[in-house]
């Protein structure tokens, strides 16, 4: 049986090399499996991936090395700090939307220190924003981030 992600990918009309945006609008799934992530490998020209508001609770494996991926949206799901462990292969990542999730640990952001192009992180409505001086602490961990 195909997962919701695999089904969505199968329905694409563009070839994997032509697809630059992947948006999971009107889809609901709780987990992105290792098999789902492996399926993304063939989409080498992806620039934008949107998993916002799909009901995600977990991401079971890291993203593959998508060399062109500049933006990932995980807004308004139920993801915890562990999602930060899945992004290290996205060398071109510039913008990361995590708002409306259960991100509570600033220390986990150290996992993103190797992402030199990362300039924007959205954390609105995440518990981590209740940490005293969280912005200053985040900028100390990730000096490349501007917003």
XYZ file of N, CA and C in Angstrom:
441
model
N 0.837 -1.183 0.000
C 0.000 0.000 0.000
C 0.882 1.246 0.000
N 0.566 2.207 -0.854
C 1.332 3.432 -0.954
C 0.957 4.395 0.168
N 1.958 5.111 0.682
C 1.678 6.144 1.673
C 1.055 7.341 0.953
N 0.512 8.272 1.715
C -0.083 9.473 1.128
C 0.958 10.259 0.333
N 2.182 10.278 0.819
C 3.252 10.987 0.104
C 3.576 10.273 -1.194
N 3.744 8.977 -1.154
C 4.049 8.221 -2.362
C 2.927 8.365 -3.387
N 1.699 8.338 -2.938
C 0.548 8.510 -3.825
C 0.583 9.886 -4.480
N 0.866 10.907 -3.687
C 0.943 12.274 -4.200
C 2.054 12.392 -5.252
N 3.187 11.818 -4.982
C 4.298 11.869 -5.935
C 3.941 11.140 -7.224
N 3.248 10.045 -7.102
C 2.856 9.264 -8.274
C 1.891 10.042 -9.171
N 1.117 10.930 -8.594
C 0.131 11.701 -9.336
C 0.718 12.920 -10.052
N 1.988 13.211 -9.843
C 2.612 14.374 -10.477
C 2.637 14.206 -11.992
N 2.345 15.294 -12.709
C 2.359 15.248 -14.167
C 3.729 15.600 -14.734
N 4.545 16.274 -13.952
C 5.891 16.614 -14.388
C 6.845 15.466 -14.078
N 7.895 15.370 -14.838
C 8.913 14.364 -14.549
C 9.670 14.797 -13.296
N 10.341 13.874 -12.621
C 11.093 14.252 -11.424
C 12.094 15.384 -11.661
N 12.723 15.428 -12.819
C 13.707 16.487 -13.079
C 13.047 17.832 -13.382
N 11.771 17.831 -13.768
C 11.052 19.078 -14.070
C 10.397 19.693 -12.837
N 10.124 18.898 -11.849
C 9.383 19.359 -10.678
C 10.275 20.214 -9.777
N 9.857 21.456 -9.516
C 10.629 22.344 -8.648
C 9.903 22.666 -7.344
N 8.590 22.442 -7.300
C 7.806 22.700 -6.096
C 6.966 21.483 -5.769
N 6.940 21.136 -4.515
C 6.148 20.005 -4.060
C 5.293 20.482 -2.896
N 3.980 20.517 -3.116
C 3.075 21.040 -2.104
C 2.022 19.996 -1.770
N 1.927 19.685 -0.498
C 0.985 18.683 -0.010
C -0.237 19.368 0.576
N -0.952 20.088 -0.284
C -2.160 20.794 0.124
C -3.327 19.802 0.089
N -4.190 19.876 1.079
C -5.347 18.990 1.186
C -4.955 17.530 1.393
N -3.774 17.290 1.906
C -3.346 15.944 2.267
C -3.223 15.881 3.778
N -3.442 14.713 4.334
C -3.278 14.514 5.770
C -2.478 13.239 5.990
N -1.382 13.359 6.711
C -0.600 12.196 7.095
C 0.195 12.537 8.335
N 0.379 11.545 9.195
C 1.021 11.773 10.487
C 2.528 11.617 10.453
N 3.033 10.815 9.521
C 4.461 10.497 9.506
C 5.015 10.580 8.093
N 6.235 11.070 8.000
C 7.002 10.942 6.764
C 7.995 9.831 7.033
N 7.847 8.726 6.336
C 8.677 7.543 6.587
C 10.028 7.638 5.881
N 10.917 6.749 6.238
C 12.212 6.651 5.562
C 12.005 6.339 4.078
N 11.032 5.504 3.795
C 10.732 5.163 2.394
C 10.223 6.390 1.631
N 9.417 7.222 2.291
C 8.953 8.463 1.665
C 10.132 9.371 1.339
N 11.041 9.519 2.294
C 12.212 10.371 2.073
C 13.070 9.824 0.936
N 13.234 8.531 0.892
C 14.003 7.929 -0.195
C 13.354 8.243 -1.543
N 12.026 8.261 -1.573
C 11.306 8.586 -2.801
C 11.544 10.001 -3.288
N 11.923 10.899 -2.383
C 12.201 12.282 -2.771
C 13.543 12.437 -3.488
N 14.426 11.457 -3.370
C 15.763 11.546 -3.972
C 15.728 11.862 -5.455
N 14.757 11.325 -6.160
C 14.694 11.507 -7.602
C 14.287 12.920 -8.015
N 13.795 13.710 -7.084
C 13.369 15.079 -7.371
C 14.510 16.053 -7.095
N 15.557 15.902 -7.844
C 16.814 16.619 -7.595
C 16.716 18.128 -7.785
N 15.709 18.621 -8.492
C 15.578 20.050 -8.742
C 14.528 20.729 -7.867
N 14.062 20.041 -6.843
C 13.095 20.650 -5.927
C 13.690 21.883 -5.275
N 12.951 22.977 -5.328
C 13.378 24.223 -4.702
C 12.536 24.546 -3.467
N 11.321 24.001 -3.431
C 10.356 24.362 -2.402
C 9.542 23.125 -2.029
N 9.458 22.820 -0.724
C 8.667 21.692 -0.246
C 7.742 22.207 0.857
N 6.444 21.940 0.686
C 5.456 22.443 1.629
C 4.710 21.274 2.287
N 5.006 21.056 3.566
C 4.309 20.070 4.393
C 3.452 20.778 5.447
N 3.057 22.019 5.200
C 2.296 22.791 6.185
C 0.893 22.230 6.358
N 0.460 22.170 7.619
C -0.914 21.824 7.992
C -1.379 20.467 7.454
N -0.504 19.464 7.525
C -0.890 18.125 7.055
C -1.091 17.134 8.204
N -0.907 17.584 9.442
C -1.112 16.705 10.588
C 0.107 15.898 10.989
N 1.292 16.341 10.568
C 2.520 15.588 10.852
C 2.847 15.536 12.341
N 3.174 14.328 12.798
C 3.676 14.114 14.156
C 5.158 13.775 14.158
N 5.655 13.210 13.048
C 7.065 12.812 13.015
C 7.593 12.723 11.591
N 8.899 12.889 11.503
C 9.645 12.696 10.265
C 10.689 11.648 10.602
N 10.575 10.464 10.009
C 11.335 9.296 10.441
C 12.744 9.192 9.865
N 13.079 10.045 8.903
C 14.401 9.953 8.281
C 14.803 11.321 7.747
N 16.096 11.538 7.575
C 16.546 12.825 7.029
C 16.119 13.024 5.576
N 16.008 14.270 5.199
C 15.808 14.593 3.794
C 17.006 14.089 3.003
N 16.787 13.666 1.763
C 17.932 13.357 0.902
C 18.636 14.666 0.526
N 19.795 14.572 -0.067
C 20.563 15.759 -0.470
C 19.910 16.384 -1.698
N 18.945 17.241 -1.463
C 18.279 17.965 -2.542
C 19.032 19.274 -2.746
N 19.909 19.298 -3.727
C 20.866 20.397 -3.912
C 20.231 21.759 -4.164
N 18.993 21.787 -4.677
C 18.346 23.057 -5.021
C 17.309 23.509 -4.010
N 17.052 22.728 -2.997
C 15.954 23.009 -2.076
C 16.291 24.196 -1.165
N 15.604 25.317 -1.412
C 15.856 26.523 -0.643
C 14.837 26.804 0.437
N 13.676 26.134 0.390
C 12.637 26.416 1.383
C 11.862 25.155 1.741
N 11.653 24.977 3.052
C 10.842 23.867 3.564
C 9.854 24.447 4.572
N 8.590 24.112 4.372
C 7.537 24.568 5.278
C 6.966 23.375 6.023
N 7.039 23.447 7.356
C 6.435 22.454 8.237
C 5.407 23.124 9.158
N 4.925 24.272 8.808
C 4.051 25.070 9.670
C 2.797 24.316 10.102
N 2.404 24.582 11.350
C 1.125 24.125 11.905
C 0.920 22.616 11.824
N 1.878 21.894 12.353
C 1.790 20.451 12.516
C 1.983 20.143 13.998
N 2.390 18.935 14.314
C 2.636 18.539 15.706
C 4.063 18.030 15.874
N 4.988 18.662 15.191
C 6.372 18.194 15.191
C 7.133 18.686 16.412
N 8.004 17.820 16.916
C 8.839 18.164 18.065
C 10.243 18.530 17.575
N 11.151 18.687 18.530
C 12.539 19.047 18.232
C 13.208 18.081 17.260
N 12.753 16.842 17.229
C 13.395 15.825 16.394
C 13.399 16.171 14.915
N 12.465 17.013 14.469
C 12.438 17.377 13.051
C 13.737 18.077 12.644
N 14.393 18.721 13.584
C 15.642 19.426 13.282
C 16.764 18.458 12.898
N 16.630 17.202 13.277
C 17.620 16.183 12.934
C 17.500 15.706 11.491
N 16.492 16.163 10.759
C 16.232 15.654 9.409
C 16.657 16.602 8.299
N 17.194 17.750 8.629
C 17.407 18.806 7.638
C 18.855 18.998 7.189
N 19.795 18.323 7.811
C 21.217 18.603 7.589
C 21.697 18.392 6.156
N 20.998 17.597 5.355
C 21.404 17.353 3.963
C 20.966 18.452 3.000
N 20.185 19.399 3.469
C 19.652 20.443 2.593
C 20.603 21.641 2.564
N 21.699 21.495 1.853
C 22.768 22.493 1.835
C 22.331 23.850 1.299
N 21.309 23.901 0.465
C 20.841 25.162 -0.112
C 19.689 25.787 0.659
N 19.316 25.185 1.784
C 18.170 25.671 2.547
C 18.399 27.101 3.020
N 17.474 27.984 2.643
C 17.526 29.389 3.037
C 16.408 29.762 3.996
N 15.261 29.092 3.864
C 14.085 29.456 4.645
C 13.428 28.202 5.223
N 13.150 28.244 6.518
C 12.568 27.113 7.226
C 11.410 27.603 8.087
N 10.207 27.115 7.801
C 9.021 27.498 8.567
C 8.632 26.364 9.509
N 8.768 26.613 10.796
C 8.429 25.639 11.831
C 7.316 26.149 12.738
N 6.758 27.290 12.428
C 5.756 27.902 13.290
C 4.578 26.965 13.530
N 4.018 27.073 14.739
C 2.861 26.273 15.098
C 3.166 24.805 15.367
N 4.393 24.497 15.755
C 4.784 23.135 16.110
C 5.185 23.082 17.580
N 5.728 21.960 18.020
C 6.092 21.768 19.420
C 7.597 21.911 19.649
N 8.232 22.772 18.884
C 9.680 22.998 19.012
C 9.921 23.713 20.345
N 10.725 23.086 21.215
C 10.916 23.656 22.552
C 12.384 23.798 22.962
N 13.302 23.285 22.165
C 14.717 23.273 22.564
C 15.577 24.111 21.627
N 16.248 25.099 22.178
C 17.196 25.882 21.382
C 18.436 25.063 21.034
N 18.850 24.176 21.928
C 20.068 23.393 21.719
C 20.007 22.569 20.433
N 18.829 22.068 20.076
C 18.680 21.245 18.871
C 18.993 22.032 17.595
N 18.935 23.346 17.660
C 19.237 24.162 16.476
C 20.717 24.086 16.098
N 21.551 23.603 17.010
C 22.962 23.394 16.678
C 23.119 22.426 15.511
N 22.131 21.569 15.321
C 22.155 20.619 14.213
C 22.086 21.320 12.854
N 21.658 22.570 12.843
C 21.534 23.327 11.602
C 22.729 24.245 11.346
N 23.719 24.203 12.208
C 24.873 25.105 12.088
C 25.611 24.937 10.764
N 25.577 23.763 10.171
C 26.262 23.519 8.907
C 25.517 24.029 7.683
N 24.322 24.552 7.880
C 23.531 25.058 6.754
C 23.845 26.550 6.562
N 24.923 26.818 5.859
C 25.452 28.179 5.723
C 24.508 29.149 5.034
N 23.609 28.665 4.197
C 22.695 29.545 3.457
C 21.407 29.838 4.206
N 21.194 29.193 5.347
C 19.960 29.381 6.108
C 19.894 30.810 6.648
N 18.877 31.553 6.198
C 18.736 32.956 6.594
C 17.470 33.227 7.397
N 16.436 32.419 7.204
C 15.151 32.678 7.848
C 14.619 31.428 8.540
N 14.179 31.607 9.781
C 13.499 30.543 10.521
C 12.269 31.158 11.171
N 11.131 30.556 10.910
C 9.886 31.020 11.517
C 9.517 30.079 12.657
N 9.372 30.636 13.864
C 9.065 29.839 15.056
C 7.846 30.348 15.821
N 7.047 31.183 15.208
C 5.866 31.720 15.898
C 5.005 30.581 16.440
N 4.476 30.772 17.606
C 3.581 29.803 18.259
C 4.262 28.472 18.579
N 5.564 28.481 18.738
C 6.304 27.304 19.226
C 6.713 27.582 20.675
N 6.717 26.559 21.530
C 7.095 26.768 22.930
C 8.480 27.390 23.116
N 9.387 27.171 22.187
C 10.739 27.718 22.315
C 10.728 29.249 22.385
N 9.703 29.864 21.827
C 9.633 31.330 21.848
C 9.353 31.883 23.240
N 8.970 31.015 24.166
C 8.733 31.434 25.546
C 10.011 31.432 26.377
N 11.106 30.942 25.805
C 12.412 30.946 26.463
C 12.929 32.383 26.515
N 13.432 32.791 27.651
C 13.975 34.138 27.790
C 15.088 34.371 26.766
N 15.011 35.494 26.085
C 16.023 35.898 25.096
C 16.245 34.843 24.010
N 15.178 34.145 23.625
C 15.346 33.054 22.654
C 15.931 33.537 21.328
N 15.557 34.743 20.889
C 16.069 35.232 19.606
C 17.586 35.422 19.658
N 18.062 36.058 20.700
C 19.498 36.281 20.842
C 20.256 34.953 20.931
N 19.680 34.019 21.668
C 20.307 32.700 21.809
C 20.306 31.954 20.483
N 19.228 32.055 19.733
C 19.158 31.404 18.423
C 20.186 32.006 17.470
N 20.300 33.339 17.472
C 21.283 33.995 16.604
C 22.709 33.641 17.005
N 22.947 33.376 18.281
C 24.281 32.952 18.727
C 24.600 31.549 18.199
N 23.592 30.678 18.157
C 23.787 29.319 17.651
C 23.909 29.324 16.138
N 23.084 30.151 15.483
C 23.025 30.213 14.011
C 23.255 31.655 13.550
N 24.505 32.112 13.569
C 24.764 33.522 13.222
C 24.395 33.903 11.792
N 24.254 32.905 10.917
C 23.886 33.191 9.527
C 22.408 33.568 9.383
N 21.605 33.240 10.386
C 20.173 33.525 10.341
C 19.951 35.011 10.595
N 19.103 35.610 9.756
C 18.824 37.052 9.859
C 17.440 37.326 10.433
N 16.521 36.422 10.248
C 15.154 36.632 10.728
C 14.727 35.426 11.541
